[in-house]
Short mmCIF file of C-alpha atoms in Angstrom, two decimals:
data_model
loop_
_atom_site.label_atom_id
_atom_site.label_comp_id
_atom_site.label_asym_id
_atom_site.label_seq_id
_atom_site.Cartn_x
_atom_site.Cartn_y
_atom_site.Cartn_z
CA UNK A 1 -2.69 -0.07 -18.87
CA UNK A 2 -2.84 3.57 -18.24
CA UNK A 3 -6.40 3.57 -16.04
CA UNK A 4 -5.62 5.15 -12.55
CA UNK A 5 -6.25 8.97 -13.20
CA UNK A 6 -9.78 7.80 -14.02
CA UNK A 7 -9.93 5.54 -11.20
CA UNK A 8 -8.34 8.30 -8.46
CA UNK A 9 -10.61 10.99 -9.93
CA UNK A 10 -14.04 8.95 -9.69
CA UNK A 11 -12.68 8.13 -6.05
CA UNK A 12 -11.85 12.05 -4.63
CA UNK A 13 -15.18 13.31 -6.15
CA UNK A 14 -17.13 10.89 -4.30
CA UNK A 15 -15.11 12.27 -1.43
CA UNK A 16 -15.72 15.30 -2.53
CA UNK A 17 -19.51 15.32 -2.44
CA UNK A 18 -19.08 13.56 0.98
CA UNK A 19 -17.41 16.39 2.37
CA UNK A 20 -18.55 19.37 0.95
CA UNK A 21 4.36 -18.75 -15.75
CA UNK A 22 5.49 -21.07 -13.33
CA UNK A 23 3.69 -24.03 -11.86
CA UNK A 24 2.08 -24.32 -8.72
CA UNK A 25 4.11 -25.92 -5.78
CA UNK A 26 1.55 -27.86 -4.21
CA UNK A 27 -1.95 -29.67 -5.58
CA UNK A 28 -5.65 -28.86 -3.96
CA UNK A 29 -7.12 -31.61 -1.87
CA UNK A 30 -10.53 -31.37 -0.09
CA UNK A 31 -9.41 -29.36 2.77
CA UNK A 32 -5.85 -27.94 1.55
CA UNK A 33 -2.59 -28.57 -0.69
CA UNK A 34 -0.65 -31.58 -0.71
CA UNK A 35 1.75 -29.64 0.59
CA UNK A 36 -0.14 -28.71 3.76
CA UNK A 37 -1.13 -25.35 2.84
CA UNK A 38 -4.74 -24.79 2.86
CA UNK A 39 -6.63 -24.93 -0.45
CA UNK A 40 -7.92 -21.27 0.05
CA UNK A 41 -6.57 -18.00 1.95
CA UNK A 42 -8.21 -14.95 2.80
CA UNK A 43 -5.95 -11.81 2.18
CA UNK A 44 -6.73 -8.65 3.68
CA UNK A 45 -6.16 -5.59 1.47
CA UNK A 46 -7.25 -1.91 1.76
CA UNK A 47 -8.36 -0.52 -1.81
CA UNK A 48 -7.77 3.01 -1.41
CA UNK A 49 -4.06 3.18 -2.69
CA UNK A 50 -3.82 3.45 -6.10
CA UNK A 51 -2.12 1.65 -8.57
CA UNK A 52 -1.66 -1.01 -5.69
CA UNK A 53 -5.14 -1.27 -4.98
CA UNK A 54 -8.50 -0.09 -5.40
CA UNK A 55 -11.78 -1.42 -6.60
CA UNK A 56 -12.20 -1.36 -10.05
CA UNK A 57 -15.82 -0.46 -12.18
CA UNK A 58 -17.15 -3.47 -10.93
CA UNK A 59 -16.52 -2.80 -7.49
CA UNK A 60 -14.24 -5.93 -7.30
CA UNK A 61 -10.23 -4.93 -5.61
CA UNK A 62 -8.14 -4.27 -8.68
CA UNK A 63 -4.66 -3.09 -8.62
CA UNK A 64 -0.84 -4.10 -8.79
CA UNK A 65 -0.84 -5.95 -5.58
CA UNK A 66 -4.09 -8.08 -6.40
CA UNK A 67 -2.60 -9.21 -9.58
CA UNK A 68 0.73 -10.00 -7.76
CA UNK A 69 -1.33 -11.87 -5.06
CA UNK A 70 -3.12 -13.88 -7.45
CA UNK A 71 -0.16 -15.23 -8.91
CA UNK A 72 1.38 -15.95 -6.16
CA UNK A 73 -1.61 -17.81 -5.27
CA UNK A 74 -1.69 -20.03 -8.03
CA UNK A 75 1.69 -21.30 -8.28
CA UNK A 76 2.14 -21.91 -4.91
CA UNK A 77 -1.36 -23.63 -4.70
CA UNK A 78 -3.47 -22.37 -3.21
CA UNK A 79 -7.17 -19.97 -3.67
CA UNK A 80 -7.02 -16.63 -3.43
CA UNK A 81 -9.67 -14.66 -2.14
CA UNK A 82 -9.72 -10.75 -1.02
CA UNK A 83 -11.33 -8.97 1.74
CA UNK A 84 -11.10 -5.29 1.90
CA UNK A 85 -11.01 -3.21 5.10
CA UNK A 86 -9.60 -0.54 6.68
CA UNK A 87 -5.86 -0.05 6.07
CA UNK A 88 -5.25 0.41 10.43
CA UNK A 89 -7.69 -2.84 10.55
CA UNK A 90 -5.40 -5.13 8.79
CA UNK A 91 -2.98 -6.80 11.26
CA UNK A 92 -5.73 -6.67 13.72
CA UNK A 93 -7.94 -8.69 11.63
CA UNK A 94 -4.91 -11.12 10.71
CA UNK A 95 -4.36 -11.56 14.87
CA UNK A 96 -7.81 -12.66 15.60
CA UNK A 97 -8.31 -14.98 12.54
CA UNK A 98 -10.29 -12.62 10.19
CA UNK A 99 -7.78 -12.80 7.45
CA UNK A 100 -4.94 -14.93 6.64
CA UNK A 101 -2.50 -12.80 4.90
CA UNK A 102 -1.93 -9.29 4.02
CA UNK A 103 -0.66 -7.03 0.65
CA UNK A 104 -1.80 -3.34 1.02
CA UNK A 105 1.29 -1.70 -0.24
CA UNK A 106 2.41 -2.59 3.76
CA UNK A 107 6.23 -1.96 4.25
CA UNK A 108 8.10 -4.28 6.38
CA UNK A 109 9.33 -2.20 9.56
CA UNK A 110 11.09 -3.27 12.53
CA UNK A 111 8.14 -2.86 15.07
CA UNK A 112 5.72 -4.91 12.40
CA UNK A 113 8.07 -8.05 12.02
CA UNK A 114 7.66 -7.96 16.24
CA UNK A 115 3.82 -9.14 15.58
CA UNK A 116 4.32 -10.76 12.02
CA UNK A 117 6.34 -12.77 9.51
CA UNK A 118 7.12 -11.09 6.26
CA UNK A 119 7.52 -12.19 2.85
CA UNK A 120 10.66 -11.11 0.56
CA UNK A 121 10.21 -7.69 -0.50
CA UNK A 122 8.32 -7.22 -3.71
CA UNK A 123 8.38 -3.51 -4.49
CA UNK A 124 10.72 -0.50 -2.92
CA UNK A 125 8.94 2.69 -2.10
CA UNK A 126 9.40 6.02 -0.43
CA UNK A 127 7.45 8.86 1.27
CA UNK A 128 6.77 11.87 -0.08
CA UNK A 129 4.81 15.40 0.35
CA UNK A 130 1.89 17.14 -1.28
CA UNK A 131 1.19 20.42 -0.84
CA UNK A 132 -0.95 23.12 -2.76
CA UNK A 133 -0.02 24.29 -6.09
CA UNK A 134 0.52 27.98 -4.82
CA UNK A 135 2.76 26.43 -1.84
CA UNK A 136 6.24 27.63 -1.71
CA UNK A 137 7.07 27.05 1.84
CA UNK A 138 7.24 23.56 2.26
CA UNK A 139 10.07 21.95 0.73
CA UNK A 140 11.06 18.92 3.13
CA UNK A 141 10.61 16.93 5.87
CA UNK A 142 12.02 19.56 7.82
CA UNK A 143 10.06 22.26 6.98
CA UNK A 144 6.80 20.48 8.44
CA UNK A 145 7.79 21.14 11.68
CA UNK A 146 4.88 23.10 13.22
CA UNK A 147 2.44 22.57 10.26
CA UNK A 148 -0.89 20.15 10.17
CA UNK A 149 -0.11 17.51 7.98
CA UNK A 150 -2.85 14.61 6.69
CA UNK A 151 -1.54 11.27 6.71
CA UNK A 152 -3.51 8.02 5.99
CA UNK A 153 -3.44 6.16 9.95
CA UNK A 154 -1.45 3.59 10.14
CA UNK A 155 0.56 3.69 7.28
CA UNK A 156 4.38 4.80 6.74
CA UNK A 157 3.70 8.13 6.41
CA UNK A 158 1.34 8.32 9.72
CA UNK A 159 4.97 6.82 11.94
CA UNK A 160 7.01 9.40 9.66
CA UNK A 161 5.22 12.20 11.36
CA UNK A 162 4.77 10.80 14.65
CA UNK A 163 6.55 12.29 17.14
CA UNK A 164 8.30 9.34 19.82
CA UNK A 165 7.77 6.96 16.89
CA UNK A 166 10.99 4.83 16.06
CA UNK A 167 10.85 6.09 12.03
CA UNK A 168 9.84 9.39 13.10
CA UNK A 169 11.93 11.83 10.80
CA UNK A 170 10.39 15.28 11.78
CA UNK A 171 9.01 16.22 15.18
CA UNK A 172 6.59 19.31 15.75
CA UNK A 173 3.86 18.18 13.46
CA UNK A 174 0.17 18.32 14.27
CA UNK A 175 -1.08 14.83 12.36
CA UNK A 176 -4.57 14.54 11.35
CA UNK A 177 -5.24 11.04 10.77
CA UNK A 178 -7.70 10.04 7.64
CA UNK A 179 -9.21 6.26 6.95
CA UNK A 180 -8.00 6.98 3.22
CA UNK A 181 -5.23 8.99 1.61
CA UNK A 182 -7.99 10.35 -1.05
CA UNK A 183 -9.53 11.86 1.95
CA UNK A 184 -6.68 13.40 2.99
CA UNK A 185 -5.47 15.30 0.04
CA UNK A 186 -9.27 16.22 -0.35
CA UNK A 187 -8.73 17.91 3.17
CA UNK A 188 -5.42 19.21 1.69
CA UNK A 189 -7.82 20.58 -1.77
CA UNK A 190 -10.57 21.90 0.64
CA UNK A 191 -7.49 23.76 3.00
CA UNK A 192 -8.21 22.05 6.29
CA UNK A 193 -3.99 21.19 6.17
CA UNK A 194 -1.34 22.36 5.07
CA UNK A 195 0.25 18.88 3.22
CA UNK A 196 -0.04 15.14 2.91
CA UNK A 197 2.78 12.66 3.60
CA UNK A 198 1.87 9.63 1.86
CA UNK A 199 3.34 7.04 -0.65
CA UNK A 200 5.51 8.46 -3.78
CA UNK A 201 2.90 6.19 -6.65
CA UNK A 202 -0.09 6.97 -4.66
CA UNK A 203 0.83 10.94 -4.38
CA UNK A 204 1.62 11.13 -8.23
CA UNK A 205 -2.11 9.35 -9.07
CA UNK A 206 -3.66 11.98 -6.84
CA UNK A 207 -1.64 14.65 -8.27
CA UNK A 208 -2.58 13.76 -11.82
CA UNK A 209 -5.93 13.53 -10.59
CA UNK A 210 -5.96 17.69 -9.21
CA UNK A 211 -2.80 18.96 -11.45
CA UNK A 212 -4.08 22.50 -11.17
CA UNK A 213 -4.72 22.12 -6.91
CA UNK A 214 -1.81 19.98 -6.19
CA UNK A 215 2.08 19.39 -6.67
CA UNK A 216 4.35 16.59 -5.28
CA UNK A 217 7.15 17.89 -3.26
CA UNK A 218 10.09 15.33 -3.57
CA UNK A 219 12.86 14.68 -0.53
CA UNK A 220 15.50 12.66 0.09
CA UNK A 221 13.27 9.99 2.29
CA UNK A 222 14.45 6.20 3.14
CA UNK A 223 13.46 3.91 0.90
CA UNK A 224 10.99 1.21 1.93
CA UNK A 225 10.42 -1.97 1.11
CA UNK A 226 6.78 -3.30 0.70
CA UNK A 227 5.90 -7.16 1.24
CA UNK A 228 3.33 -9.69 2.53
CA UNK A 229 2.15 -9.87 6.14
CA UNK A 230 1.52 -13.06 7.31
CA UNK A 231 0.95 -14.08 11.32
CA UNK A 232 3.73 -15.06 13.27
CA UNK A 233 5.52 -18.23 13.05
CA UNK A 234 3.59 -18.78 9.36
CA UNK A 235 6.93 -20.78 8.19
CA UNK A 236 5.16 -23.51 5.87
CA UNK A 237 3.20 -20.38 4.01
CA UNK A 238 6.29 -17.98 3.99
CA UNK A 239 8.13 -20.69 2.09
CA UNK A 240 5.89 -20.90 -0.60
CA UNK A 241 5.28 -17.37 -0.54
CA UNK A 242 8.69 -16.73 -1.24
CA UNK A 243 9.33 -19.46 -3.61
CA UNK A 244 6.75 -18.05 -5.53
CA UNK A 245 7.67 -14.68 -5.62
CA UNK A 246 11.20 -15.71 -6.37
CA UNK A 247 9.77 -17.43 -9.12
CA UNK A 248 7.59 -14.63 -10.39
CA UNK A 249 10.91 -12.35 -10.49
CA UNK A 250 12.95 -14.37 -12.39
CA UNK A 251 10.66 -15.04 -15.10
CA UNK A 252 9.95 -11.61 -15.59
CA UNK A 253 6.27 -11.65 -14.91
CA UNK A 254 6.98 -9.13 -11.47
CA UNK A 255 8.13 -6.49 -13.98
CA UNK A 256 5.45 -7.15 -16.34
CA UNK A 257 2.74 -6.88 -13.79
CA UNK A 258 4.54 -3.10 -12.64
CA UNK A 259 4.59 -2.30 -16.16
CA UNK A 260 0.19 -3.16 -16.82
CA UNK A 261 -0.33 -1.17 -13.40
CA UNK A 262 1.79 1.71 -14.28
CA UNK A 263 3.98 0.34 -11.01
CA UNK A 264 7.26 1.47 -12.63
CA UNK A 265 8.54 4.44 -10.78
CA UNK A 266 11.65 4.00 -9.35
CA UNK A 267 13.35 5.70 -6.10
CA UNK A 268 16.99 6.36 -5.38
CA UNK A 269 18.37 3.96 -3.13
#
């Protein structure tokens, strides 16, 4: 369901303007599962990354992790329902008991399993550079070394450009750090940097969005592994997480759900 270019381009103008089928594992009860999961959980998303997520005509989160979530939901047993927020507010909001779970296209790192349990992966991903159209200089990683670079904060990209960071790959780099990748690359558009590290399926909406402004510049980056966030020592929910996911793979409704989002691209691994 080929809908994001329409999506992504309604979502940079108004930036724009602003800047110049399985079962279910457990049964509901009054107050949770029979199963001891509870009957509804909150899940923290940020709808600004495209085809994961983003909020649809109706203003309602839409998006290849929403659909993924929802399933999960209902064959492990449990209500689904989605709070949006800011992508650096996530696991903050999951500490103090805003939100119960997270899926924001959120990769499973090292220093993130130190304050959270992850699911099984459900999607691999990589980083990858935009730069102008009429750019010729910037080719990889490398070559940002000394350039302003726009990164959504918090994310993958944001510690891939962070000097002293752990996954740092490139050091040198004056970040500017954005609430949302769309206002990034409008910074990017509008000449305020010189590229944007961000998420390969993200980068390619945005790029199909501007084809005439903007190119994707592809590198050899390590490939990620997205999955769901859920607070520490979450064992009883991670189980049926991953039972459900495990289900939802082997059926084949994971690659149906990557096919209706346009979720598809692949990286080398």
């Amino acid at each position: 369901m080929k809908k994001f270019g329409k999506v992504v381009a309604v979502m940079m103008t108004a930036v724009m303007l602003l800047s110049g089928c399985g079962g279910t594992t457990g049964t509901s009860t009054e107050n949770g599962t029979s199963s001891g999961l509870p009957a509804k959980v909150v899940v923290g998303t940020n709808a600004e990354f495209p085809p994961f997520e983003y909020m649809d005509d109706n203003g309602q989160p839409d998006g290849f992790d929403m659909a993924l979530i929802k399933e999960v939901g209902k064959r492990a047993g449990f209500e689904v329902e989605i709070k949006n927020m800011d992508f650096d507010a996530l696991l903050m909001s999951m500490s103090t008991g805003g939100i119960d779970m997270v899926i924001a296209g959120m990769t499973a790192t090292e220093e993130k399993e130190k304050q959270v349990d992850f699911s099984d992966p459900y999607f691999d991903a990589k980083q990858v550079i935009i730069v102008k159209q009429d750019n010729n200089e910037i080719k990889t990683f490398d070559d940002l070394s000394g350039k302003k670079v726009a990164v959504q904060q918090g994310t993958t990209g944001d510690l891939s450009v962070t000097e002293g960071d752990p996954t740092c790959v490139v050091n040198g780099v004056d970040v500017k750090r954005m609430n949302k990748g769309a206002d990034a690359v409008v910074d990017l558009i509008n000449g305020g940097v010189d590229a944007v590290v961000i998420d390969l399926l993200p980068a390619k909406e945005f790029v199909e969005a501007h084809p005439d402004d903007i190119k994707i510049v592809e590198d050899n980056a390590v490939v990620e592994h997205y999955a769901i966030a859920m607070p520490k020592g979450s064992d009883e929910l991670k189980k049926a997480v991953n039972d459900a996911l495990a289900s939802i793979k082997e059926d084949g409704t994971l690659d149906q759900l990557k096919e209706q989002y346009d979720a598809t691209e692949t990286v080398n691994k």
